[in-house]
Amino acid sequence: MTVEYVPGQPQSQPQTTIAGHGDRPLLTVTDLSVTFTRRGRAPVHAVDDVSFQIRAGEHVGLVGESGSGKSVTSLAIMGLLPRGGVEVAGSVDFDGQELIGLDTATMRNLRGQELAMVFQDPMTSLNPVITVGRQITEVLKRHRDLDKADARTEAVDLLTKVGIPDPARRVGDYPHQLSGGMRQRVLIAIALACQPRLLIADEPTTALDVTIQAQILELLRELVSGSQTALLMITHDLGVVAGLCDRVHVMYSGRIVESAERRQLFARPRHPYTGGLMASIPRLDQPRGVPLTPIPGSPTDTLPWSQGCAFAPRCPNSEVDCRMHTPALEPADNRALRCFHPLTTDPRSVGATHA
Amino acid sequence: MLRFAVRRIGLMVPTLIGLSLLLFFWVRILPGDPARSLLGQRATPEGIERLNELYGFDQPIWKQYVTYVSALARGDFGQSIDLHEPVLDAFIDKLPTTIEVTFVALLLAVAVGIPLGYYAGRHQGGWLDTAIVSTSLLGVVTPVFFLAILLKYVFADQLGLLPTQGRQDARIDVDHPTNFYVLDGLITGEYAAAWDALQHLILPGLALGTIPLAIVVRITRASVSDVVHEDYVRTAEAKGLYAGTINRRHILRNALLPVVTTIGLQLGLLLSGAVLTETVFALDGIGNYLYDAITVRDYPVLQGFILFIALMYSIINLLVDLSYGLIDPRVRVS
């Protein structure tokens, strides 16, 4: 029943082509743009013509620095962007249903049931004045029509599934009685309560201790692999993606700059930004004292895409044409790439953050 | 929760002892000689001496305190120097008036203020929000006596919709077992009397409730507009919960803490009596009584009432803390 993704078998063209297995993608994002407008200020294009697809059971990574638009993309898919001051254009097709502009009531029915999300900060993402049990049962009652007793039993089951010890007692606990890692487990339990078809995890490990990060990733992997649940993992950490995702989209300044099947991407990153992200991952197999390799500059040193390549100011490969013309996302070398002067040599191979 | 409550109640004992001490000495430090002010300008030295002896003002101050506290322990709040009646009796006589008006005023503040503030907080910047905020500002800056006179002029004198003053129509002659007139009417089955008493409460309640109402609106609005941006509200949205559930369970409940504090403070303020409102509507509440006692330096009355008000505040504070515990589980542990 699972659509097993076969690593190493390249997808013809990741960007626009429908997947080769013949099954329709579960989620098709086409030319999604999110623009924040505020009176008296220039509009900010947080997400700019982003397109990608996710098939049932597939794990897709959306990678980029803060401000690259990855979180805004996920919020746009979930319909959770603030109502005022935001323009959303393009299309998000979820199993044949257009989500952009969908009426609130239908969207509320989908959220929590078909689409679920795990957020970045477990310390603030749970309601402090309600027991965790209730925060799980309320979603069960809402979407699965369970009565009180059944919902409670199910909540205990869910807590067991996400690895919380003594779940029967823990359902009565308040969030402040749980550690950060436990709270993230609770949030995962909430997200998976209705067996959603798409789970979006927005930097689910960023706010956690390093030791807990690996546990949470492992848990996510366990829970979604072997199920039909598709996973959209949003992260700045390529290491997270390496251990978890079938396909990776790298975003910079609101646009996808490189999309590839995981192995292709890690074996041979072509976009200088992707290369920079990989080079900046700290490695254990390096001798002591070797400094980390950061990407120079910060995401604020960008060029508007309309005037050239946004990454040009920070790019080691940039040449004059990078600041004059905007590169398009084009198929190249088993991937889609938005670059005039891609990397030609393999900078280094990268190990996965093992869960 | 029970342990939290017990511990919290235990904390009241030292507070009250400290209060009685503070009050006793504070009143003694006030300028002015009580005997002299009682007897007036033509007081003779002999008269003053006799009075001082009678009330124990000639005793050393610590002895006066011991006498005072042991009397308190017996439930004896002293005797009014001016009116020659036990303070406790005046208490029982006048307090119900104040409580009734306070209740109406606070009901207005809570029942109207929280929904309005909630709406304004959720729709910040909208025209209704602007209207609510500016009206509430008007509510805070309008002097109570002016509002009271205005209300009375419009609704009682001109429109004749509501009675102008007092607690009940003078022609109504019914029993008052509790001295809460509305309650009395309901208990004794005199529903017309209860209705009449209720009508008498509306205008004073409105006048007195305006400021608390405006404050509750503003605090609720500020608190709600903070909570709306919390991550857990986004989580609730991501669960696809109904808007009503999110509003109630996830936003309002978290936004309520500062509102509860405000209500507690306002309640204490209202119970201390409202001299101006009581005067305008000719209500015989504790505000006026206290005011008279201050002007003639009626020490026992002052002590009794201030102690009572302090006690009220302590109890209100206790209730506020307990409701904190009910609303927010984190309060119970600390």
XYZ file of C-alpha atoms in Angstrom:
689
model
C 0.000 0.000 0.000
C 2.894 2.310 0.591
C 4.327 4.095 -2.342
C 7.912 3.245 -1.720
C 10.167 5.862 -3.027
C 13.113 4.316 -4.765
C 16.162 6.342 -3.977
C 18.628 6.620 -6.748
C 15.995 6.447 -9.387
C 15.960 9.959 -10.642
C 12.711 11.679 -11.316
C 12.777 13.035 -14.794
C 12.087 16.660 -13.974
C 11.343 17.440 -10.394
C 9.934 20.867 -10.949
C 7.015 20.599 -13.265
C 6.541 17.042 -14.316
C 4.059 14.788 -12.629
C 5.753 11.949 -10.849
C 6.703 8.963 -12.871
C 4.752 6.362 -10.886
C 1.529 7.258 -12.569
C -0.200 8.242 -9.353
C -1.422 11.741 -8.981
C 0.461 13.922 -6.547
C -1.292 14.574 -3.263
C -0.255 18.192 -3.110
C 0.558 20.351 -6.087
C 1.797 23.824 -5.383
C 1.895 25.928 -8.516
C 3.343 29.418 -8.781
C 2.579 30.173 -5.167
C 3.351 33.765 -4.251
C 2.851 35.449 -0.923
C 3.260 39.191 -0.708
C 3.090 41.135 2.525
C 1.792 44.620 2.000
C 1.830 47.341 4.579
C 0.678 50.832 4.060
C 3.579 53.180 3.424
C 6.050 50.381 2.807
C 7.280 48.521 -0.214
C 5.566 45.140 -0.520
C 7.647 42.164 0.548
C 7.598 39.114 -1.708
C 8.090 36.453 0.928
C 7.268 33.626 -1.459
C 7.745 34.095 -5.178
C 6.371 31.678 -7.777
C 7.100 28.542 -5.822
C 6.022 25.250 -7.362
C 6.485 21.719 -6.109
C 4.614 18.500 -5.614
C 4.293 15.893 -2.921
C 2.950 12.415 -3.492
C 1.237 10.285 -0.876
C 3.763 8.825 1.505
C 6.561 10.936 0.110
C 8.870 12.971 2.340
C 9.853 16.305 0.955
C 12.262 18.796 2.451
C 12.012 22.535 2.063
C 15.345 23.992 3.042
C 16.593 27.503 3.510
C 17.771 30.127 5.941
C 15.447 32.234 8.054
C 13.637 34.606 5.759
C 13.843 32.331 2.740
C 10.073 31.956 2.716
C 9.859 28.317 3.686
C 7.653 28.840 6.737
C 5.423 31.287 4.910
C 4.978 28.657 2.196
C 3.790 26.156 4.769
C 1.450 28.632 6.423
C 0.003 29.490 3.017
C -0.692 25.812 2.356
C -2.401 25.515 5.750
C -4.353 28.728 5.239
C -2.885 30.097 8.453
C -1.507 33.379 7.165
C -2.972 36.467 8.775
C -5.940 37.809 6.869
C -4.915 41.415 6.625
C -1.942 42.712 4.676
C -1.223 39.478 2.830
C -1.747 38.661 -0.817
C -1.609 35.029 -1.800
C -1.508 34.119 -5.486
C -1.041 30.897 -7.352
C -2.511 27.532 -6.632
C -2.307 24.893 -3.941
C -4.093 21.789 -5.089
C -4.681 19.197 -2.397
C -5.982 15.994 -3.899
C -8.028 17.845 -6.474
C -9.210 20.586 -4.144
C -7.921 24.112 -4.523
C -6.886 25.431 -1.103
C -6.115 29.041 -2.015
C -9.271 31.032 -1.540
C -11.121 28.069 -0.070
C -13.921 29.093 2.272
C -13.091 29.123 5.970
C -15.508 26.379 6.982
C -14.176 23.851 4.451
C -10.615 24.781 5.305
C -11.324 24.228 9.001
C -12.627 20.782 8.159
C -9.428 19.928 6.303
C -7.061 21.364 8.894
C -6.291 18.933 11.654
C -7.890 16.123 9.688
C -6.299 15.974 6.236
C -3.578 18.563 6.738
C -1.732 18.833 10.004
C 1.200 20.811 11.204
C 3.881 20.584 13.868
C 5.360 23.911 14.820
C 8.799 25.076 15.728
C 8.542 25.961 19.400
C 6.938 23.348 21.620
C 7.356 25.608 24.654
C 4.805 28.094 23.356
C 2.718 26.034 20.972
C 0.585 24.343 23.620
C -2.149 26.153 25.488
C -0.785 26.576 29.047
C -4.149 26.477 30.830
C -5.562 23.246 29.412
C -4.414 19.687 30.069
C -2.485 18.062 27.251
C -5.095 15.335 27.192
C -7.786 17.827 26.392
C -5.653 19.407 23.706
C -5.485 16.020 22.041
C -9.093 15.006 22.602
C -10.481 18.258 21.268
C -9.126 17.498 17.828
C -10.444 13.917 18.015
C -13.879 15.141 19.001
C -13.822 17.780 16.313
C -12.868 15.607 13.373
C -13.464 12.022 14.349
C -16.665 12.487 16.277
C -15.414 10.447 19.208
C -17.258 10.715 22.489
C -15.471 11.716 25.656
C -14.452 8.257 26.830
C -13.302 7.048 23.415
C -11.404 10.251 22.806
C -9.582 9.818 26.082
C -8.650 6.226 25.335
C -7.441 7.311 21.918
C -5.441 10.174 23.466
C -3.677 7.725 25.776
C -2.936 5.521 22.758
C -1.530 8.468 20.864
C 0.677 9.455 23.767
C 1.937 5.902 23.940
C 2.645 5.993 20.230
C 4.721 9.153 20.511
C 6.731 7.621 23.321
C 5.463 9.391 26.399
C 5.932 7.233 29.493
C 2.968 6.675 31.808
C 0.524 8.153 29.300
C -2.580 7.443 31.382
C -1.276 9.829 34.008
C 0.226 12.306 31.572
C -3.080 13.057 29.835
C -4.036 14.950 32.969
C -0.860 17.028 32.992
C -0.579 20.609 31.962
C 2.075 21.659 29.441
C 4.272 23.267 32.114
C 4.643 19.861 33.754
C 6.295 18.448 30.622
C 9.758 18.973 29.195
C 10.334 20.532 25.791
C 10.879 17.206 24.097
C 7.725 15.779 25.672
C 5.740 18.777 24.568
C 6.939 18.326 21.011
C 5.838 14.698 21.252
C 2.425 15.893 22.381
C 2.255 18.287 19.436
C 3.161 15.441 17.111
C 0.431 13.331 18.709
C -2.036 16.148 18.093
C -0.937 16.500 14.485
C -1.199 12.776 13.813
C -4.403 12.252 15.782
C -6.596 12.091 12.701
C -4.052 10.350 10.478
C -3.639 13.310 8.151
C -2.632 12.769 4.563
C -0.150 15.619 4.719
C 1.960 16.511 7.722
C 3.917 19.732 7.646
C 6.726 19.930 10.163
C 8.065 23.453 10.471
C 11.531 23.216 12.025
C 10.206 20.735 14.593
C 13.584 20.277 16.262
C 15.071 23.752 16.178
C 13.976 24.721 19.679
C 15.057 21.452 21.281
C 18.247 20.198 22.880
C 20.562 18.446 20.473
C 20.060 15.061 22.118
C 16.302 15.455 21.932
C 16.429 16.606 18.307
C 17.569 13.209 17.126
C 14.837 11.463 19.128
C 12.127 13.662 17.704
C 13.368 13.153 14.138
C 13.476 9.417 14.671
C 9.953 9.522 16.057
C 8.679 11.489 13.081
C 10.360 9.109 10.712
C 8.872 6.095 12.479
C 5.407 7.533 12.492
C 5.249 8.679 8.892
C 7.238 5.998 7.134
C 5.166 3.057 6.187
C 2.030 5.176 6.294
C 0.359 7.064 3.509
C 1.064 10.311 5.310
C 3.146 12.630 3.188
C 5.647 14.778 5.033
C 6.756 18.270 4.214
C 9.777 18.950 6.382
C 10.760 22.548 6.675
C 14.225 23.164 8.016
C 17.396 25.145 7.698
C 19.381 22.042 8.478
C 20.396 19.925 5.509
C 21.437 17.266 7.966
C 17.796 16.787 8.978
C 16.793 16.441 5.361
C 19.560 13.990 4.574
C 18.209 11.463 7.025
C 14.548 11.873 6.277
C 13.557 13.238 2.903
C 13.192 11.716 -0.544
C 13.267 15.005 -2.345
C 14.641 18.382 -1.402
C 13.796 21.888 -2.486
C 16.257 24.583 -1.542
C 14.757 28.039 -1.182
C 16.481 31.361 -1.233
C 14.786 34.706 -0.791
C 11.348 33.360 -1.603
C 12.240 31.267 -4.625
C 13.309 27.692 -5.142
C 16.903 27.703 -6.361
C 17.533 23.988 -6.553
C 15.307 20.925 -6.448
C 16.563 17.433 -6.564
C 16.130 13.921 -5.353
C 17.990 13.626 -2.077
C 20.936 11.534 -3.245
C 21.504 13.615 -6.327
C 21.502 16.755 -4.257
C 23.899 15.541 -1.616
C 26.177 13.783 -4.050
C 26.543 16.818 -6.210
C 25.015 20.105 -5.083
C 24.976 22.432 -8.056
C 23.640 25.695 -6.724
C 26.334 27.666 -4.865
C 23.805 28.317 -2.089
C 23.157 24.615 -1.626
C 26.874 24.078 -1.638
C 27.282 26.755 0.999
C 24.616 25.167 3.192
C 26.364 21.833 2.992
C 29.774 23.256 3.664
C 28.466 24.991 6.768
C 27.291 21.776 8.432
C 29.724 21.009 11.270
C 31.347 17.645 10.823
C 32.653 15.132 13.272
C 35.253 13.686 10.950
C 37.143 16.921 10.737
C 40.253 17.546 12.832
C 39.830 19.799 15.840
C 40.374 23.475 15.398
C 39.232 23.639 11.802
C 36.845 26.599 11.658
C 33.330 26.169 10.309
C 32.678 27.388 6.817
C 29.849 29.897 6.845
C 28.126 31.384 3.847
C 29.417 34.946 3.718
C 26.965 37.767 4.336
C 23.444 37.391 5.640
C 20.058 36.794 4.015
C 19.503 40.540 4.111
C 22.245 41.014 1.497
C 19.963 40.033 -1.303
C 19.215 41.457 -4.657
C 15.547 41.624 -5.630
C 14.902 38.730 -8.014
C 13.692 41.235 -10.560
C 17.191 42.668 -10.858
C 19.222 39.506 -11.083
C 20.053 36.563 -8.899
C 19.143 37.284 -5.272
C 22.093 35.230 -4.050
C 24.641 37.047 -6.210
C 25.882 39.416 -3.466
C 26.924 36.420 -1.338
C 27.869 34.034 -4.096
C 31.478 32.956 -4.732
C 30.629 32.115 -8.350
C 28.797 35.258 -9.237
C 29.724 37.126 -12.371
C 28.460 40.218 -14.068
C 25.495 38.537 -15.725
C 24.202 37.360 -12.321
C 23.452 40.949 -11.445
C 21.905 41.792 -14.769
C 19.618 38.897 -15.595
C 17.385 36.764 -13.454
C 18.176 33.076 -13.761
C 15.195 30.815 -14.403
C 14.562 27.475 -12.726
C 15.593 25.057 -15.445
C 16.078 21.336 -15.676
C 19.706 20.336 -15.546
C 21.571 17.297 -14.415
C 18.642 15.352 -12.855
C 17.333 18.359 -11.064
C 15.922 21.828 -11.428
C 18.426 24.586 -10.998
C 18.277 28.339 -10.919
C 21.846 29.410 -11.623
C 24.025 30.763 -14.425
C 27.254 29.524 -12.941
C 26.567 26.363 -10.986
C 29.175 24.500 -9.017
C 31.045 22.082 -11.139
C 33.062 20.144 -8.639
C 31.758 18.301 -5.682
C 32.623 20.505 -2.690
C 32.483 17.649 -0.229
C 30.181 14.885 0.679
C 27.992 15.392 3.659
C 26.900 13.047 6.382
C 23.342 12.850 7.547
C 22.227 13.875 10.977
C 21.381 10.439 12.062
C 18.273 10.075 14.043
C -6.131 23.189 44.065
C -7.406 22.525 47.606
C -3.935 22.764 49.078
C -3.361 25.970 47.185
C -6.597 27.378 48.638
C -5.794 26.389 52.211
C -2.296 27.836 51.995
C -3.618 31.011 50.507
C -6.250 31.425 53.250
C -3.622 30.852 55.951
C -1.683 33.794 54.566
C -4.566 36.089 55.471
C -4.060 35.830 59.266
C -0.824 37.813 59.600
C -2.163 40.306 57.084
C -5.186 41.018 59.237
C -3.196 41.366 62.474
C -0.852 43.805 60.795
C -3.802 45.693 59.473
C -5.427 46.168 62.872
C -2.150 47.506 64.276
C -1.577 49.841 61.401
C -5.108 51.150 61.509
C -5.162 51.749 65.208
C -2.019 53.846 65.226
C -2.749 55.571 61.990
C -6.062 56.895 63.254
C -4.377 58.110 66.445
C -1.806 60.039 64.433
C -4.426 61.986 62.496
C -4.325 65.662 63.500
C -7.120 67.019 65.638
C -8.510 66.248 69.076
C -11.588 64.035 68.942
C -13.102 65.355 72.148
C -12.645 68.926 71.053
C -14.202 68.348 67.659
C -17.126 66.508 69.232
C -17.913 69.182 71.749
C -17.434 72.021 69.295
C -16.002 75.482 69.700
C -17.453 76.172 73.105
C -16.045 73.080 74.781
C -14.895 73.558 78.332
C -11.662 71.937 79.526
C -13.701 69.925 82.037
C -15.984 68.614 79.326
C -13.045 67.560 77.206
C -11.443 65.806 80.131
C -14.668 63.963 80.961
C -15.063 62.789 77.406
C -11.441 61.657 77.164
C -11.941 59.645 80.315
C -15.184 58.150 79.059
C -13.687 56.904 75.788
C -10.292 56.026 77.220
C -8.417 58.660 75.244
C -6.493 59.535 78.416
C -5.066 56.014 78.685
C -1.598 55.149 77.322
C -1.852 54.328 73.666
C -0.826 50.647 74.015
C -3.602 50.156 76.570
C -6.051 51.653 74.147
C -4.857 49.140 71.536
C -5.262 46.177 73.870
C -8.758 47.312 74.752
C -9.527 47.756 71.072
C -8.292 44.345 69.979
C -9.928 42.420 72.802
C -13.188 44.154 71.983
C -12.742 43.272 68.321
C -12.246 39.652 69.293
C -15.654 39.762 70.973
C -17.190 41.142 67.793
C -17.442 44.587 69.351
C -16.378 47.161 66.816
C -16.993 49.949 69.306
C -19.628 52.566 69.674
C -19.955 55.606 67.482
C -19.070 58.695 69.448
C -21.209 60.850 67.265
C -24.290 58.708 66.793
C -24.173 56.704 70.037
C -24.854 53.382 68.371
C -22.685 50.308 67.931
C -20.570 50.464 64.789
C -21.606 46.921 63.945
C -25.275 47.947 63.813
C -24.537 50.780 61.403
C -22.579 48.295 59.413
C -25.454 45.869 59.120
C -27.800 48.729 58.371
C -25.841 50.455 55.624
C -23.766 47.792 53.991
C -26.572 46.114 52.000
C -27.226 49.361 50.129
C -23.615 49.594 49.073
C -23.414 45.924 48.171
C -26.543 46.087 46.044
C -25.333 49.068 44.038
C -21.859 47.562 43.763
C -23.311 44.343 42.442
C -25.252 46.113 39.712
C -22.266 48.272 38.781
C -19.915 45.323 38.601
C -22.377 43.181 36.703
C -22.512 45.929 34.116
C -18.742 46.171 33.962
C -18.245 42.427 33.544
C -21.212 41.447 31.411
C -20.750 44.321 28.982
C -17.049 45.051 29.384
C -15.607 41.610 28.667
C -17.535 40.987 25.414
C -16.858 44.512 24.156
C -13.184 44.327 25.063
C -12.940 40.904 23.490
C -14.487 42.091 20.262
C -12.272 45.177 20.150
C -9.186 43.063 20.781
C -10.012 40.656 17.977
C -10.836 43.386 15.494
C -8.154 45.901 16.272
C -8.159 48.937 14.052
C -11.706 48.349 12.817
C -14.258 51.116 13.155
C -16.103 49.360 15.961
C -12.853 48.922 17.850
C -12.107 52.616 17.468
C -15.610 53.459 18.660
C -15.320 51.152 21.684
C -11.913 52.475 22.666
C -12.851 56.131 22.385
C -16.135 55.610 24.229
C -14.316 53.832 27.014
C -11.913 56.738 27.269
C -14.913 59.007 27.638
C -16.180 56.682 30.370
C -12.953 56.984 32.328
C -12.676 60.753 32.141
C -16.297 61.606 32.955
C -16.557 62.560 36.637
C -18.936 60.211 38.429
C -20.980 62.945 40.081
C -21.545 64.605 36.725
C -22.620 61.361 35.116
C -24.884 60.595 38.076
C -26.603 63.967 37.839
C -26.895 63.663 34.073
C -28.419 60.176 34.255
C -30.817 61.277 36.932
C -31.833 64.361 34.981
C -32.445 62.473 31.725
C -33.914 59.163 32.815
C -35.638 60.127 36.058
C -36.551 63.807 35.848
C -37.181 64.226 32.136
C -38.231 60.832 30.833
C -39.634 59.604 34.126
C -38.541 56.062 33.321
C -36.784 55.365 36.575
C -37.055 56.580 40.155
C -34.942 59.558 41.147
C -33.663 58.534 44.531
C -33.714 56.202 47.492
C -33.873 52.446 47.564
C -37.578 51.845 47.319
C -40.789 53.772 46.827
C -41.742 55.280 50.193
C -45.303 53.976 49.824
C -44.172 50.395 49.698
C -44.294 48.914 53.136
C -42.759 45.463 53.324
C -40.561 43.471 55.654
C -36.809 43.594 55.260
C -35.381 40.451 56.814
C -31.961 40.764 55.121
C -31.922 44.475 54.344
C -31.077 43.634 50.730
C -34.261 45.092 49.292
C -34.356 43.135 46.054
C -33.606 39.896 47.868
C -36.142 40.736 50.583
C -38.873 41.203 47.987
C -38.059 37.851 46.421
C -37.915 36.027 49.764
C -41.157 37.427 51.112
C -42.932 36.995 47.784
C -43.417 40.742 47.348
C -42.294 40.694 43.731
C -43.572 44.193 43.020
C -41.427 45.489 45.853
C -38.407 43.613 44.534
C -38.967 45.040 41.061
C -39.291 48.520 42.499
C -36.065 48.140 44.455
C -34.318 46.861 41.347
C -35.444 49.906 39.382
C -33.973 52.098 42.079
C -30.626 50.404 41.573
C -30.320 50.921 37.834
C -29.258 54.566 37.668
C -26.798 54.476 40.580
C -25.441 51.205 39.211
C -24.940 52.773 35.799
C -23.260 55.848 37.239
C -20.997 53.801 39.458
C -20.295 51.086 36.890
C -19.117 53.319 34.075
C -15.520 53.646 35.151
C -15.057 49.948 35.988
C -16.738 49.155 32.671
C -14.339 51.344 30.738
C -11.361 49.865 32.564
C -12.512 46.280 32.018
C -13.009 47.000 28.306
C -9.509 48.362 27.941
C -7.773 45.635 29.931
C -9.680 42.882 28.119
C -8.882 44.415 24.751
C -5.179 44.718 25.498
C -4.989 41.204 26.901
C -6.913 39.603 24.043
C -4.857 41.339 21.389
C -1.736 39.924 23.038
C -3.030 36.386 23.329
C -4.293 36.286 19.729
C -0.706 36.256 18.531
C 0.391 33.414 20.787
C 1.713 30.255 19.166
C -0.881 28.057 20.845
C -3.668 29.981 19.149
C -2.047 29.142 15.829
C -1.845 25.511 16.964
C -5.551 25.617 17.715
C -6.207 27.031 14.258
C -4.036 24.321 12.720
C -6.240 21.730 14.425
C -9.204 23.031 12.488
C -11.190 23.745 15.629
C -14.333 25.835 15.320
C -13.848 29.567 15.768
C -16.046 29.507 18.864
C -13.886 26.875 20.560
C -10.724 28.793 19.744
C -12.191 32.024 21.055
C -13.435 30.567 24.291
C -10.981 27.884 25.229
C -7.771 29.159 23.724
C -8.007 32.932 23.605
C -10.441 34.161 26.241
C -9.330 31.817 28.969
C -5.727 32.886 28.617
C -6.672 36.544 28.304
C -8.735 36.513 31.482
C -6.009 36.729 34.140
C -5.334 40.481 34.033
C -9.070 41.080 33.673
C -9.787 39.172 36.875
C -7.215 41.250 38.732
C -8.804 44.430 37.483
C -12.270 43.311 38.475
C -11.016 42.499 41.965
C -9.478 45.927 42.409
C -12.610 47.639 41.128
C -14.796 45.557 43.417
C -12.784 46.649 46.435
C -13.018 50.240 45.344
C -16.777 50.059 44.874
C -17.363 48.388 48.226
C -15.509 51.149 50.032
C -18.528 53.256 49.285
C -19.219 55.923 46.760
C -19.884 59.192 48.503
C -20.814 61.118 45.372
C -23.184 58.583 43.869
C -24.803 57.956 47.233
C -25.337 61.686 47.689
C -26.854 62.246 44.249
C -29.273 59.356 44.601
C -29.890 59.849 48.328
C -28.676 56.392 49.195
C -27.840 55.646 52.789
C -24.728 53.566 52.099
C -21.403 53.328 53.828
C -19.786 56.019 51.679
C -21.710 58.806 53.326
C -21.471 57.244 56.722
C -17.719 57.078 56.483
C -17.529 60.608 55.186
C -19.499 61.902 58.198
C -17.329 59.884 60.553
C -14.183 61.416 59.099
C -15.448 64.966 59.468
C -16.174 64.527 63.196
C -13.200 62.210 63.876
C -15.430 59.410 65.027
C -12.518 57.041 65.780
C -14.411 53.826 66.492
C -16.422 54.220 63.303
C -13.338 54.964 61.283
C -11.478 52.007 62.694
C -14.397 49.677 62.257
C -15.086 50.622 58.709
C -11.539 50.837 57.553
C -10.912 47.453 59.086
C -13.972 46.202 57.311
C -12.773 47.587 53.993
C -9.359 46.100 54.542
C -11.002 42.783 55.319
C -13.042 43.095 52.147
C -9.913 43.730 50.136
C -8.235 40.721 51.691
C -11.186 38.526 50.844
C -11.400 39.893 47.320
C -7.703 39.343 46.874
C -8.158 35.815 48.093
C -10.951 35.256 45.584
C -8.850 36.753 42.811
C -5.955 34.473 43.689
C -8.213 31.443 43.882
C -9.705 32.202 40.484
C -6.167 32.619 39.159
C -5.563 29.105 40.347
C -8.722 27.930 38.623
C -7.844 29.639 35.356
C -4.129 29.000 35.259
C -2.714 25.704 36.573
C 0.779 27.211 36.771
C -0.304 29.460 39.640
C -1.207 26.474 41.822
C 2.328 25.129 42.044
C 4.306 28.279 42.716
